[in-house]
Structures are given as structure tokens and as C-alpha cells.
Coordinates of C-alpha atoms in Angstrom, one line a residue:
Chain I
X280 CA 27.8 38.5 72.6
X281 CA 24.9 36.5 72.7
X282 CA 25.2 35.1 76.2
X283 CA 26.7 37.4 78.8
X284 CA 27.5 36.7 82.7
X285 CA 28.7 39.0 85.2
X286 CA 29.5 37.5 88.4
X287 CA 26.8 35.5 88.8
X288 CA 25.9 33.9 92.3
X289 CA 23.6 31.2 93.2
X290 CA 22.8 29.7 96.6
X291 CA 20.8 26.6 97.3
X292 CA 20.2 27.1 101.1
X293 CA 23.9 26.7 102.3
X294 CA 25.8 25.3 98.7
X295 CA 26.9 27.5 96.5
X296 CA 25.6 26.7 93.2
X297 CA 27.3 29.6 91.0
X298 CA 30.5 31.6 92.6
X299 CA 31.1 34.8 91.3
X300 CA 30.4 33.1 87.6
X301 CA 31.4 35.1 84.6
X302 CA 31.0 33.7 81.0
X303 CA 31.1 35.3 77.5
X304 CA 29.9 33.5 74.5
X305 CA 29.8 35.0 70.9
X306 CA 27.4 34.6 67.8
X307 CA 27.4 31.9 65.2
X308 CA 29.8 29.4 67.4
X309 CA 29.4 26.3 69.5
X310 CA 30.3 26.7 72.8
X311 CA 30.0 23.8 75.6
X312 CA 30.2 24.6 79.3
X313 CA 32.0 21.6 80.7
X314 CA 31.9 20.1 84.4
X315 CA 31.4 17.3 86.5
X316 CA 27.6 16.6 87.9
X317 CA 26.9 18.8 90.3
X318 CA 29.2 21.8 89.5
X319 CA 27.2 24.4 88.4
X320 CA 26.5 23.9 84.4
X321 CA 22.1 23.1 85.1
X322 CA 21.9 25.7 87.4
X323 CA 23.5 28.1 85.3
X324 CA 21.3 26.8 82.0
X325 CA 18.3 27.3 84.4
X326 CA 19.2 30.9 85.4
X327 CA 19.6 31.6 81.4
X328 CA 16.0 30.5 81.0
X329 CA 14.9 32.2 83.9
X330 CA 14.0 28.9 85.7
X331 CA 15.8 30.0 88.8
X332 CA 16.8 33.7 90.3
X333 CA 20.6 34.5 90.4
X334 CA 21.4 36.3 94.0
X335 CA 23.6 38.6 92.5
X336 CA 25.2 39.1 89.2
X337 CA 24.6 40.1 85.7
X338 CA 23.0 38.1 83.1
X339 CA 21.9 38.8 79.2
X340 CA 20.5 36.6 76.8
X341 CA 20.6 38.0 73.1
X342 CA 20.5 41.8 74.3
X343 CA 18.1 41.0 76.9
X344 CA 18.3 40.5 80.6
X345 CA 17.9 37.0 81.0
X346 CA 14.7 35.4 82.5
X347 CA 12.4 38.0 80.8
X348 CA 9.8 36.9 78.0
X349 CA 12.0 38.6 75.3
X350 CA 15.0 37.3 76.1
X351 CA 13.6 33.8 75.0
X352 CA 11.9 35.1 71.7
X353 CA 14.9 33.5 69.5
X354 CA 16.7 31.1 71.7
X355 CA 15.4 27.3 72.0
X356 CA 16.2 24.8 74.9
X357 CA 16.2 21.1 75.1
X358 CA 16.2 19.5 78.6
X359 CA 18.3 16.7 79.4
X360 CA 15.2 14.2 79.7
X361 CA 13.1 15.6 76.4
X362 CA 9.5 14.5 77.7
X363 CA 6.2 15.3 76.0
X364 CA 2.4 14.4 76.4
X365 CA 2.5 10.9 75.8
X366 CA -0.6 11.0 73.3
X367 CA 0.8 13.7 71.1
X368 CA 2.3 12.7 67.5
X369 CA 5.6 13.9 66.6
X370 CA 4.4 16.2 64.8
X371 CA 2.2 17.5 67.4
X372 CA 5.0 18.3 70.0
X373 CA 6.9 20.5 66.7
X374 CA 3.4 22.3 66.1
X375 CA 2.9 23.0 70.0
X376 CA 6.7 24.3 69.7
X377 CA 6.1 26.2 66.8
X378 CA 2.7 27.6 67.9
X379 CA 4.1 28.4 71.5
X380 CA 6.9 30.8 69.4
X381 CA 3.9 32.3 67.9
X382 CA 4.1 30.4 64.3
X383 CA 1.0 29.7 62.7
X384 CA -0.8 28.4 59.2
X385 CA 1.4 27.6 56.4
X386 CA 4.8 28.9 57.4
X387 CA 3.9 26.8 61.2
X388 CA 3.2 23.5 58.5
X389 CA 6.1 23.8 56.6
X390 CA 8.7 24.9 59.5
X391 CA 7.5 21.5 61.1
X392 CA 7.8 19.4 58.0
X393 CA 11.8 21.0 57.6
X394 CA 12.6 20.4 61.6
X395 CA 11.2 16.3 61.3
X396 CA 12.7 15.8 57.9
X397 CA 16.4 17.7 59.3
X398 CA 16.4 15.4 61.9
X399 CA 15.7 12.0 59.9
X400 CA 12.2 11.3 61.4
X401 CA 9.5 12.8 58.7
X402 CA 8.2 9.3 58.4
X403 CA 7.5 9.0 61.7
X404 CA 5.5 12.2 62.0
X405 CA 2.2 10.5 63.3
X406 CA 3.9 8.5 65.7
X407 CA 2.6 9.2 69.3
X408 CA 5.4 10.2 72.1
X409 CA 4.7 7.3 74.1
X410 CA 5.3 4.8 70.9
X411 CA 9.0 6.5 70.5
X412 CA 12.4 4.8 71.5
X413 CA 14.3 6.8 73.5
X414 CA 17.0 7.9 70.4
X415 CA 13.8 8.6 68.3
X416 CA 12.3 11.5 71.5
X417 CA 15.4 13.0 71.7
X418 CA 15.5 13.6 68.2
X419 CA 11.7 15.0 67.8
X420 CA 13.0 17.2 71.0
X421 CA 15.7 18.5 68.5
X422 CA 13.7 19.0 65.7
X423 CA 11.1 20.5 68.3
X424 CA 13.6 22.9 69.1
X425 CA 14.3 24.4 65.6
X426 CA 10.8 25.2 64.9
X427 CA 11.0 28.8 64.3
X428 CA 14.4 29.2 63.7
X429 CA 16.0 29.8 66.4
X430 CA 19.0 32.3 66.8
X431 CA 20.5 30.2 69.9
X432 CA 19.9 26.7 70.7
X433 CA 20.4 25.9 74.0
X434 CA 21.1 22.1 74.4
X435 CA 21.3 20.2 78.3
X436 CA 23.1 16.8 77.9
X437 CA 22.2 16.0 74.0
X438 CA 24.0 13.0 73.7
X439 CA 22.3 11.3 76.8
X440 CA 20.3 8.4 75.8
X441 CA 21.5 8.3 72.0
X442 CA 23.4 5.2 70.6
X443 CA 26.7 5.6 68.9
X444 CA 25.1 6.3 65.1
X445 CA 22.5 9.0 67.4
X446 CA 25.5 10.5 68.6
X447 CA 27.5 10.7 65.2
X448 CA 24.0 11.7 63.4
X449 CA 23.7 14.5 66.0
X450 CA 27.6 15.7 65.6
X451 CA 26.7 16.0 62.3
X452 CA 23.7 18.3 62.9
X453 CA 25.2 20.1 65.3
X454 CA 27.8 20.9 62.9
X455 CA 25.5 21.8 60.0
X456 CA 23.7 23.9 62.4
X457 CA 26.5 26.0 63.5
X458 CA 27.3 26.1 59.4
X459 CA 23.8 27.4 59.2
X460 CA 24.7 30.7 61.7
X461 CA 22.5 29.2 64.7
X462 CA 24.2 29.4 67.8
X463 CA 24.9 26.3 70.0
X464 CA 25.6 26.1 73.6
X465 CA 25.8 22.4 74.8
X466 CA 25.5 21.8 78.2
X467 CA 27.5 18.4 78.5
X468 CA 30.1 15.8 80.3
X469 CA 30.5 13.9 76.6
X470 CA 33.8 15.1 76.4
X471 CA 34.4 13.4 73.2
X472 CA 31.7 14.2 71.5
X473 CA 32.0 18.0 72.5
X474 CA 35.4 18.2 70.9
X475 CA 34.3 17.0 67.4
X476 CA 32.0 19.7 67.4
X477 CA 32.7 22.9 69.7
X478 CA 34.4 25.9 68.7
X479 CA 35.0 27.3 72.5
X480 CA 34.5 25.7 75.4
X481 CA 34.4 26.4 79.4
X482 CA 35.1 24.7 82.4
X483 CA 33.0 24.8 85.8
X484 CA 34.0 23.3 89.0
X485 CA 31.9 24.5 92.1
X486 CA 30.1 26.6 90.7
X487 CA 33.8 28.5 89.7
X488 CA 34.9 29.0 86.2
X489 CA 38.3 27.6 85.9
X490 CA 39.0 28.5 82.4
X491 CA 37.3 29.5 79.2
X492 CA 38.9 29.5 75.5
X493 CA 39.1 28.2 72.0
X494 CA 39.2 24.9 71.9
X495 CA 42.1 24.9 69.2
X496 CA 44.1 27.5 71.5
X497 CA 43.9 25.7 74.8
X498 CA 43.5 22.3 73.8
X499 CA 45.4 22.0 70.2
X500 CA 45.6 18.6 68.8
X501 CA 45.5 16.9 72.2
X502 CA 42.6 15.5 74.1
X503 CA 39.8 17.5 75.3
X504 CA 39.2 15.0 78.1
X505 CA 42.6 15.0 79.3
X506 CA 43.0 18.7 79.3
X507 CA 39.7 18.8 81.6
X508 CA 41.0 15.9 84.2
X509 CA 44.4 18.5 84.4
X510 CA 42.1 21.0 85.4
X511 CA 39.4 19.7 87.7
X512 CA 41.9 17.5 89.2
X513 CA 43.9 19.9 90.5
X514 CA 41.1 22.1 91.1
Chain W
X209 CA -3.1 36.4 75.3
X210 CA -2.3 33.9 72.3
X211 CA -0.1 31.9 74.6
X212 CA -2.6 32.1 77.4
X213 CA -5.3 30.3 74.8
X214 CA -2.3 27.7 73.6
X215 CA -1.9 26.9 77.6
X216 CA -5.1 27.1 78.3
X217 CA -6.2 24.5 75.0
X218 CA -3.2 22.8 76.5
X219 CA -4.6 21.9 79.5
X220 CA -7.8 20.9 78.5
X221 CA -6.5 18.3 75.9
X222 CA -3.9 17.1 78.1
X223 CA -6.9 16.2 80.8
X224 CA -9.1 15.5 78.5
X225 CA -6.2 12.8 77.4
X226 CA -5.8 11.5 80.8
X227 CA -9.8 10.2 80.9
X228 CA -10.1 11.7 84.4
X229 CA -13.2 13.7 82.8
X230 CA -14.6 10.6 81.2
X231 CA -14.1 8.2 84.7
X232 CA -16.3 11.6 86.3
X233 CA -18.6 11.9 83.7
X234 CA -19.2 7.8 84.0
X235 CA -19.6 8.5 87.7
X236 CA -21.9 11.3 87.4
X237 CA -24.2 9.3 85.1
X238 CA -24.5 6.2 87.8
X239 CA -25.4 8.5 90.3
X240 CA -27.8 10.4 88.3
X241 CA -29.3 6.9 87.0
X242 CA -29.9 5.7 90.4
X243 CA -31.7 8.7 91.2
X244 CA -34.2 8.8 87.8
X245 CA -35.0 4.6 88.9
X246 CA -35.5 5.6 92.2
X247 CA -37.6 8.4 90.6
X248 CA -39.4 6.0 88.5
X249 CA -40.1 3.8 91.2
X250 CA -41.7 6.0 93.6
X251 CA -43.9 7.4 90.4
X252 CA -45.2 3.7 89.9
X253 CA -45.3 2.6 93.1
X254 CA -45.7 5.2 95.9
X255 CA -46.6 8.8 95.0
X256 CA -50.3 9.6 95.2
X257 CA -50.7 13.0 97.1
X258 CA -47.6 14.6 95.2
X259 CA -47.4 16.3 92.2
X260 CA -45.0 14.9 90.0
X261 CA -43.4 18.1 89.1
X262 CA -42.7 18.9 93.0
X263 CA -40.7 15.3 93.3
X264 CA -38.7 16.0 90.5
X265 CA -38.0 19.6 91.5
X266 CA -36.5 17.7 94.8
X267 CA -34.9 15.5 92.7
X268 CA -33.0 17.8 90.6
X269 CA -32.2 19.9 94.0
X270 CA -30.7 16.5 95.2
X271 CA -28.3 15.4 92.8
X272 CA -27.6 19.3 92.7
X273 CA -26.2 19.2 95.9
X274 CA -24.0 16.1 95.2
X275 CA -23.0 17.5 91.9
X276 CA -21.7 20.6 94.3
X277 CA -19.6 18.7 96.5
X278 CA -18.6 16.4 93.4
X279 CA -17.4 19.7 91.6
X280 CA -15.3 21.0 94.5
X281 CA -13.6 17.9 94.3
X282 CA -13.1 17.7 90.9
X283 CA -11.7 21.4 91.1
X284 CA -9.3 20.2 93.2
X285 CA -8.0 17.2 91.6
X286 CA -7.7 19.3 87.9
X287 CA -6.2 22.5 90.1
X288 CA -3.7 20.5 92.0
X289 CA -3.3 17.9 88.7
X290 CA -2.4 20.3 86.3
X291 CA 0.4 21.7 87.8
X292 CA 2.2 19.1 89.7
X293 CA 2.0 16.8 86.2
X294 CA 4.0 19.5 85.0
X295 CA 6.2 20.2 87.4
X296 CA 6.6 16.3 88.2
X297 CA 7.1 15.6 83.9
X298 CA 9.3 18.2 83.2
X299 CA 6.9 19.9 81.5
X300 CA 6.9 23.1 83.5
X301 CA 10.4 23.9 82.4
X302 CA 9.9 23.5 78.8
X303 CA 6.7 25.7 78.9
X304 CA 9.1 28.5 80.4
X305 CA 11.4 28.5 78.1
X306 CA 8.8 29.4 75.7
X307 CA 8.5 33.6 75.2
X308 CA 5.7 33.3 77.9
X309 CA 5.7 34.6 81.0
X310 CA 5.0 32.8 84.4
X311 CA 1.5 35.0 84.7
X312 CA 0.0 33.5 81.2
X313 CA 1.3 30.3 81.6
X314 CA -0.4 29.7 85.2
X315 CA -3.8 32.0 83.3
X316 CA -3.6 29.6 81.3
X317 CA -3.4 26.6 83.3
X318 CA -6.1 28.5 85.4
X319 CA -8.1 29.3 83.0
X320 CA -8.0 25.5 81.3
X321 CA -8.7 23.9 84.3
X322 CA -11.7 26.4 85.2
X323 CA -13.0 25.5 81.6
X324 CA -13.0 21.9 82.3
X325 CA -14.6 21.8 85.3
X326 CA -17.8 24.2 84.1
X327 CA -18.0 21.7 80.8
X328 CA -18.4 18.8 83.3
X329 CA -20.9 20.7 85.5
X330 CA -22.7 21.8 83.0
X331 CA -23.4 18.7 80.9
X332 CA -24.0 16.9 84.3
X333 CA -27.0 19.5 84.6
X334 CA -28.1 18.9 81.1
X335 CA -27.6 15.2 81.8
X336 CA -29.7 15.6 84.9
X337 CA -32.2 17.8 83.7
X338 CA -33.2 15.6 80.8
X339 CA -33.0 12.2 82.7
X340 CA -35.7 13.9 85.4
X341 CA -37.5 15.3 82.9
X342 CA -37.8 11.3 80.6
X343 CA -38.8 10.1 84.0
X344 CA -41.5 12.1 85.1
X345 CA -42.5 13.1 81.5
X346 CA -42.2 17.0 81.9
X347 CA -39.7 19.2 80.7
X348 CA -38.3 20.6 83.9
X349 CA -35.8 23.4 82.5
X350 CA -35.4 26.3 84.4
X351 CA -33.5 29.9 83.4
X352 CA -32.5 29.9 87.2
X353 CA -30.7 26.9 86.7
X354 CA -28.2 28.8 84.5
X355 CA -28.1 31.8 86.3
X356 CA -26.8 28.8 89.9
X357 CA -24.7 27.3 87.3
X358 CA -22.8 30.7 86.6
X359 CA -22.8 31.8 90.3
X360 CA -20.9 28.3 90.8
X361 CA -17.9 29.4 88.6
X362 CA -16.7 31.4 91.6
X363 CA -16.2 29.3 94.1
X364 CA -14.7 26.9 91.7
X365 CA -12.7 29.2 90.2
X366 CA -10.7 29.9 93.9
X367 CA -11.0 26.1 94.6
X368 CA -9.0 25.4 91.8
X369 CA -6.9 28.8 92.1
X370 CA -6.1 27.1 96.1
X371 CA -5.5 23.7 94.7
X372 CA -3.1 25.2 92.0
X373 CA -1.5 27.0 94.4
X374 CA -0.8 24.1 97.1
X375 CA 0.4 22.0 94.3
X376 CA 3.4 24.3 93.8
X377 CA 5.1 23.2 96.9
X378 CA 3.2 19.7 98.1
X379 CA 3.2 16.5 95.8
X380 CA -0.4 15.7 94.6
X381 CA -2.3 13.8 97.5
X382 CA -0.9 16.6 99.7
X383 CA -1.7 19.3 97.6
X384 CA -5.4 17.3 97.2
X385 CA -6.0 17.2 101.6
X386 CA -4.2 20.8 102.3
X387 CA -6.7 22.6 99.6
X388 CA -9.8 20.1 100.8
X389 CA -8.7 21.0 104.5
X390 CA -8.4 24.8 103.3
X391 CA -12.1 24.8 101.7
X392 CA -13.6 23.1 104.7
X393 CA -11.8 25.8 107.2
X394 CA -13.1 28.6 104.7
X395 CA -16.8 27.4 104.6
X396 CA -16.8 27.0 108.4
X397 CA -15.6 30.7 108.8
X398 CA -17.7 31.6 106.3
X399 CA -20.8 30.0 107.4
X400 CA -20.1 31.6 111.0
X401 CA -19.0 35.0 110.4
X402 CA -21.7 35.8 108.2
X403 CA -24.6 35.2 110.6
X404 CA -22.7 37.3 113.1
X405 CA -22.6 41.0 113.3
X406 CA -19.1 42.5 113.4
X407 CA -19.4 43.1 117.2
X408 CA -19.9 39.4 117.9
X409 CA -17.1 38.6 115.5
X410 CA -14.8 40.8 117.2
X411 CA -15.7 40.0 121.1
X412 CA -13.6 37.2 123.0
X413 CA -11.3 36.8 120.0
X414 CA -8.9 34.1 120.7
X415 CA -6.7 32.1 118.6
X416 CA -8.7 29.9 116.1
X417 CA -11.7 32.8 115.8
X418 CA -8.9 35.1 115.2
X419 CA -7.3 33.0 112.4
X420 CA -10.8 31.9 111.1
X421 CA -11.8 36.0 110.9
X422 CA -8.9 36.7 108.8
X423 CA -9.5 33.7 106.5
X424 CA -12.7 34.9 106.0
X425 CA -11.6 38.6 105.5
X426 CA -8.9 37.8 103.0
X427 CA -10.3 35.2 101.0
X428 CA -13.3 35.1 98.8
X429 CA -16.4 33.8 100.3
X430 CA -16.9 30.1 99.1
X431 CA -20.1 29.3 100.5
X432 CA -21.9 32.6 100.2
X433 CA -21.5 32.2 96.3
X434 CA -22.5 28.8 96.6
X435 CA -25.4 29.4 98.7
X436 CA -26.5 32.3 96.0
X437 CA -25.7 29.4 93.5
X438 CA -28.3 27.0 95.2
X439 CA -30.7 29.2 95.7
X440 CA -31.5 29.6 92.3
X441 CA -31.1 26.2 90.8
X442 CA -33.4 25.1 94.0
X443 CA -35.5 28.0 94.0
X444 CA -35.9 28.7 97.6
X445 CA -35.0 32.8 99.6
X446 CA -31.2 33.1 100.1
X447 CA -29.6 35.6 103.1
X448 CA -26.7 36.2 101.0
X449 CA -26.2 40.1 100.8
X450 CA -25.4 40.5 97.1
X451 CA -23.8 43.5 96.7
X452 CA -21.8 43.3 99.5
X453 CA -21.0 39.8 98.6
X454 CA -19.6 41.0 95.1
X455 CA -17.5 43.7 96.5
X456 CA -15.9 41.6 98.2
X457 CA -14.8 38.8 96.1
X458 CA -14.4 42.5 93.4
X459 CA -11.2 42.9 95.6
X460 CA -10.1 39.0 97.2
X461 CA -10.0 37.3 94.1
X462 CA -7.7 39.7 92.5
X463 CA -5.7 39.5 95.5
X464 CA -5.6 35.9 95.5
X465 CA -4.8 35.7 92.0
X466 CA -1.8 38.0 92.4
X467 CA -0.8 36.3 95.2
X468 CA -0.3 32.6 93.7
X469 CA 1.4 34.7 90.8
X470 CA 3.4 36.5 93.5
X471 CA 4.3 33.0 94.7
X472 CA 5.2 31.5 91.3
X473 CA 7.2 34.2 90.4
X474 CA 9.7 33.5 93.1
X475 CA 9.0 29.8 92.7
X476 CA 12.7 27.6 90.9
X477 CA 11.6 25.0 88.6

């Protein structure tokens, strides 16, 4: 298992962020952790990364307990709302990225020039952060993000801000990637666009998991979208 | 370390970007051309009894003490700056999620910050030492002004360390009055407990003189390392007991530094 949580708790003062949250996800598939805003799916990304301290609970991130500096040697995140120095080029935020994962010379040069060109904007590789569209930041966040090869790509809200060719370009990736071996966990409401590409999924209400599966086992041929309004509805 | 010198390069680009050094350095050169014309002026027009080298040696110790206060500030604004931008862009979670941990990312933003400031006090001395020099035809370079400049690292270094540390919690114009409040509160106690003996600072102990002795006990002595600063660039017999002094700040600014990281550790982003 690549991702690993034991009945994990988080409190915010009096609201209970995580309740007694247990999730297993396995190498080399595309998992989403599904949920309306507010139930639990940021926090739980954030105590992944270390960002925020569990109360109680387990937690492991490839081997590692999660939150340490090891733990985040081979995994990658993308926030929801990619933002970067404005005055950096493209090609700047995927050296930072690659340099920050301790990539350098040659192999730092070409791992960039493979992350822009994956992602459709090699072109625009001079072009300064602040010049980008939105579509065009959220893909140099992407192609940030696979600098370095990353075992596990952790991805918060991918779709948001992408127009329907972003979104079907970025299926596509996402799919190539998981052909590729990478791990991807997408942190998401796009219900649609999570059942083109997911393998397993779960779903989090308050900070409970209310169920957690194969996506061809639980859901089948029918909707992904309804199957989650039968469950948080009567949740 | 390697990520500490990425952050740390980090920092200095991303405030270098932001022209905040260049509106400071255009500030500093007014205020330094004002003071060579009023130089000038006084060398045509008044000085007769006066050596030359004496009115510029008051000069330089003038715009010294304004480039003092001015670096304070400035410590504060990149201290308090460089975090909350972070914090405030989104930044700060993306630099986490690096393999870094919380201590070299905030060395580095330490470190960065403390980098930036020293650049712009020292080419303001250069600046100043040169535009003195043009005006009253004599080079007026001292080794002791290098030895002030040094000193002045430290109490810039925990200026910015307080600012950074404020700016965790308090949006940036808060973060800004709480560590300029902070400074002024740790001068004052510093200025008064170190003229007393310990059986003065210890008699009639109320509230505030209670508060003010253990600001002065935990923290490292601004103004004493300032005042050792100035007497060197300004040439003139300083009370500060060095040795003392240094064994001190040899065991407060370790403790200050491991506090903020203490802090930060338990801090959610």
C-alpha cells in the first residue's frame, strides 16, 4: 500500500475534521477520495503532506510515516489553486520543482523539457506565470509535478479552472500516467471526470468514510454521480 | 543544506523581484544625497575652523545612525514579508510538500532574508562612504567600519527572526507593529537593565520591571550589539561588556531560533 490510514482523527477547535478515518490505497492505480466541500478530503490531503497534525491515528506515505521529509521524497502534490512567483517562466517553476527534489545539471534540463512537452506547453516555456491563462498554470503545475518522476502524484481538485478540451486533455494524462506505473490519488467533487479515469474510489462525509471500492465492483456500468448522491444523501 | 541554499536563493530572488530592495536603495541614495549637498555646502560656504575630515567623520556617523533605524525596519518588513507572502500565496504549502523539512525551509527563509538586508546595508555604507569621501575630497574608509557593519548582523538577524515569527500568526501590517512594538520594549529593557546592577534590577519589582527583566533575560540584547556596532563605525568608547555580551546572545539566540522552529512545527498551513 502506498497510502495507509489508521483511524485517523482531526479536530479544528470543536468540528471534527477526520472521524476515526481509515483508507487503503495500493500501487500503480488511480484512486479519488470523493466528498462534498467541507467533509474531510483537504484536510486529509493536508495531513498526508504533513501540513496539519492528526490527533490520533496512523498514517504512512510510501513506507514512511507521513509528514516526515522522506515520506515526500517520491510523491508530488498539486494544490487546488497552482500559484507560482509571478516573474518566473514556465520553465522556471519545473526547474525550482526539480531542484527542490534534488535534480540538477543535465538530467534537471531534460526532466523539465519531458514534463512541459507531456503536458502540451514546451513552446511556452519562457512564458512568465503572471502571462499564463488559467488552463495554461494548471497545466505547468502538472508538468511541475512530474519533474523527478514521481512514484505518487497527489492531485487537489485538478479539473478546477480547466475548460472542457483541459479536462479531456488531462483525463488523457491521467490515464497515460497510471499506464506509466505512477500512482494517482485525485482529491475531487468532478464526479464525471473521476469515473473516466479512476480505478478505486472513496467516499467521505464528515470526516467519516462511508464506503471505499473498485469502481467497476460498486459502481458497474451505472453513474458514479448517482451512486455518490445514494450515499451521502442518506448519510 | 542544498534545500536550505534553494530557499534561501529563493527568497532573495523573490524580493529582489518584488523591487522592495530597489524603492530602499532609491530612498537611501536621497537621503545620503541630501546629506553630501548639505556637506558641500557647509565646505563652500561655512566651515573655517573645522577640519574637513572631522565634518565628514560626523557626517558618515549621521547617516549611520539613520541607516540603523532604516535597517531595523527593513528587517522587519523582509522578516514579516517573506513569510506571510507565502503563507498568504499558497506558497508555503507547496514548499512543504517538497522533501524539506519545516527547520530548512524557515533557515532558509531566515537565512535569505538576513542576506538581503546585509547586501543593502552594506552597499548603503559603500554608497555613503564614497559620496562623503567625492565631497570633501578624502578617502574616508575605515577597517572599523566593517568590523560595526558585522556587529550589526546580530541585532538584525533577531529583528528579522521576531518579525518572521509574528508573521506566522498576524497578517503583515500586524506582524510589522507587534515586532516594531517588540524591538522598542527590548531596547528600552535593554538600555535600563544594563546600566543597573542586579540588586537595583531586582528591588521593588513590580509588574512591567518584572516583565521587562525577563525580556531582557531571555532575549538577545539588541541594543548592546548595536551600540558595540556604533562604536566602531563612529569611533567613540563603548560600556558594552563584550564577553559577557557574547555569552549571552552564545545561548538566546539559539533559544530563540528553536523556539520560532518550535512554533512552526506545531504551526497548520
Amino acid at each position: 500500500m502506498i497510502i495507509t490510514a489508521k483511524n485517523l482523527t482531526k479536530k479544528y477547535g470543536q468540528v471534527l475534521a477526520l472521524d476515526n478515518f481509515s483508507l487503503e490505497v495500493s500501487e500503480g492505480r488511480c484512486f479519488a477520495l470523493l466528498g462534498k466541500n467541507g467533509a474531510g478530503k483537504t484536510t486529509f490531503v493536508k495531513s498526508l503532506l504533513g501540513l496539519v497534525k492528526s490527533n490520533s491515528g496512523e498514517l504512512s506515505l510510501c513506507g514512511e510515516k507521513a509528514g516526515t521529509k522522506e515520506s515526500r521524497k517520491e510523491i508530488s502534490y498539486l494544490p487546488e489553486k497552482f500559484s507560482f512567483y509571478p516573474y518566473y517562466t514556465l520553465e522556471g517553476v519545473c526547474e525550482f520543482y526539480g531542484k527542490m527534489k534534488g535534480l540538477g545539471g543535465s538530467e534537471l534540463k531534460s526532466e523539465v523539457q519531458k514534463s512541459l512537452d507531456r503536458l502540451g506547453i514546451g513552446n511556452l516555456a519562457q512564458k512568465k506565470v503572471k502571462e499564463c491563462s488559467k488552463g495554461q498554470l494548471q497545466r505547468t503545475g502538472i508538468a511541475a509535478t512530474l519533474v523527478g518522476s514521481p512514484k505518487l502524484l497527489i492531485l487537489d481538485e485538478p479539473y478546477s479552472g480547466l475548460d472542457p478540451v483541459g479536462v479531456k486533455e488531462l483525463q488523457d494524462l491521467i490515464i497515460e500516467l497510471k499506464n506509466s506505473g505512477i500512482t494517482i490519488f485525485l482529491n475531487s467533487h468532478g464526479l464525471d471526470s473521476i469515473q473516466k479515469v479512476c480505478d478505486d474510489f472513496a467516499i467521505v462525509d464528515d470526516g467519516k468514510l462511508l464506503v471505499q471500492g473498485n469502481l467497476k465492483e460498486l459502481v458497474g456500468e451505472g453513474s458514479l454521480l448517482d451512486y455518490f448522491y445514494e450515499k451521502v444523501g442518506k448519510a | 543544506m542544498n534545500a536550505v541554499i534553494l530557499v534561501c536563493q529563493n527568497t532573495i530572488q523573490k524580493e529582489w523581484r518584488s523591487k522592495a530592495l530597489l524603492f530602499l536603495f532609491v530612498i537611501t541614495f536621497i537621503i545620503l544625497g541630501i546629506l553630501t549637498a548639505g556637506l558641500s555646502y557647509f565646505n563652500d560656504n561655512i566651515l573655517t575652523e573645522y577640519s574637513m575630515e572631522a565634518v565628514a567623520t560626523k557626517a558618515l556617523s549621521m547617516f549611520f545612525i539613520f541607516l540603523n533605524v532604516w535597517s531595523y525596519l527593513i528587517s522587519t518588513y523582509f522578516g514579516a514579508g517573506t513569510v506571510r507572502s507565502d503563507s498568504e500565496q499558497g506558497v508555503m504549502a507547496q514548499m512543504l510538500s517538497f522533501p524539506i523539512s519545516r527547520f530548512e525551509y524557515l533557515l532558509g527563509r531566515l537565512l535569505g532574508s538576513w542576506s538581503l538586508v546585509m547586501a543593502y546595508y552594506l552597499m548603503s555604507l559603500i554608497l555613503a562612504v564614497i559620496g562623503i569621501s567625492l565631497t570633501v575630497g578624502k578617502l574616508i574608509l575605515s577597517f572599523k567600519l566593517f568590523i560595526g557593519l558585522m556587529l550589526n548582523a546580530i541585532p538584525i538577524l533577531v529583528v528579522i527572526a521576531l518579525a518572521m515569527t509574528f508573521a506566522l500568526y498576524l497578517n503583515m501590517i500586524q506582524a510589522f507593529i507587534s515586532t516594531f512594538l517588540l524591538t522598542l520594549i527590548l531596547v528600552s529593557a535593554n538600555g535600563y537593565f544594563q546600566e543597573t546592577t542586579v540588586k537595583v534590577a531586582i528591588e521593588n519589582l513590580g509588574v512591567m520591571k518584572g516583565l521587562g527583566l525577563i525580556l531582557y533575560i531571555i532575549f538577545p540584547h539588541i541594543s548592546s550589539w548595536g551600540d558595540l556596532a556604533n562604536s566602531f563605525i563612529l569611533d567613540i568608547e563603548h560600556k558594552v561588556p563584550v564577553l559577557q555580551e557574547a555569552l549571552h546572545l552564545a545561548v538566546t539566540l539559539p533559544l530563540l531560533l528553536a523556539m520560532i522552529w518550535a512554533l512552526f512545527r506545531k504551526k497548520e498551513v
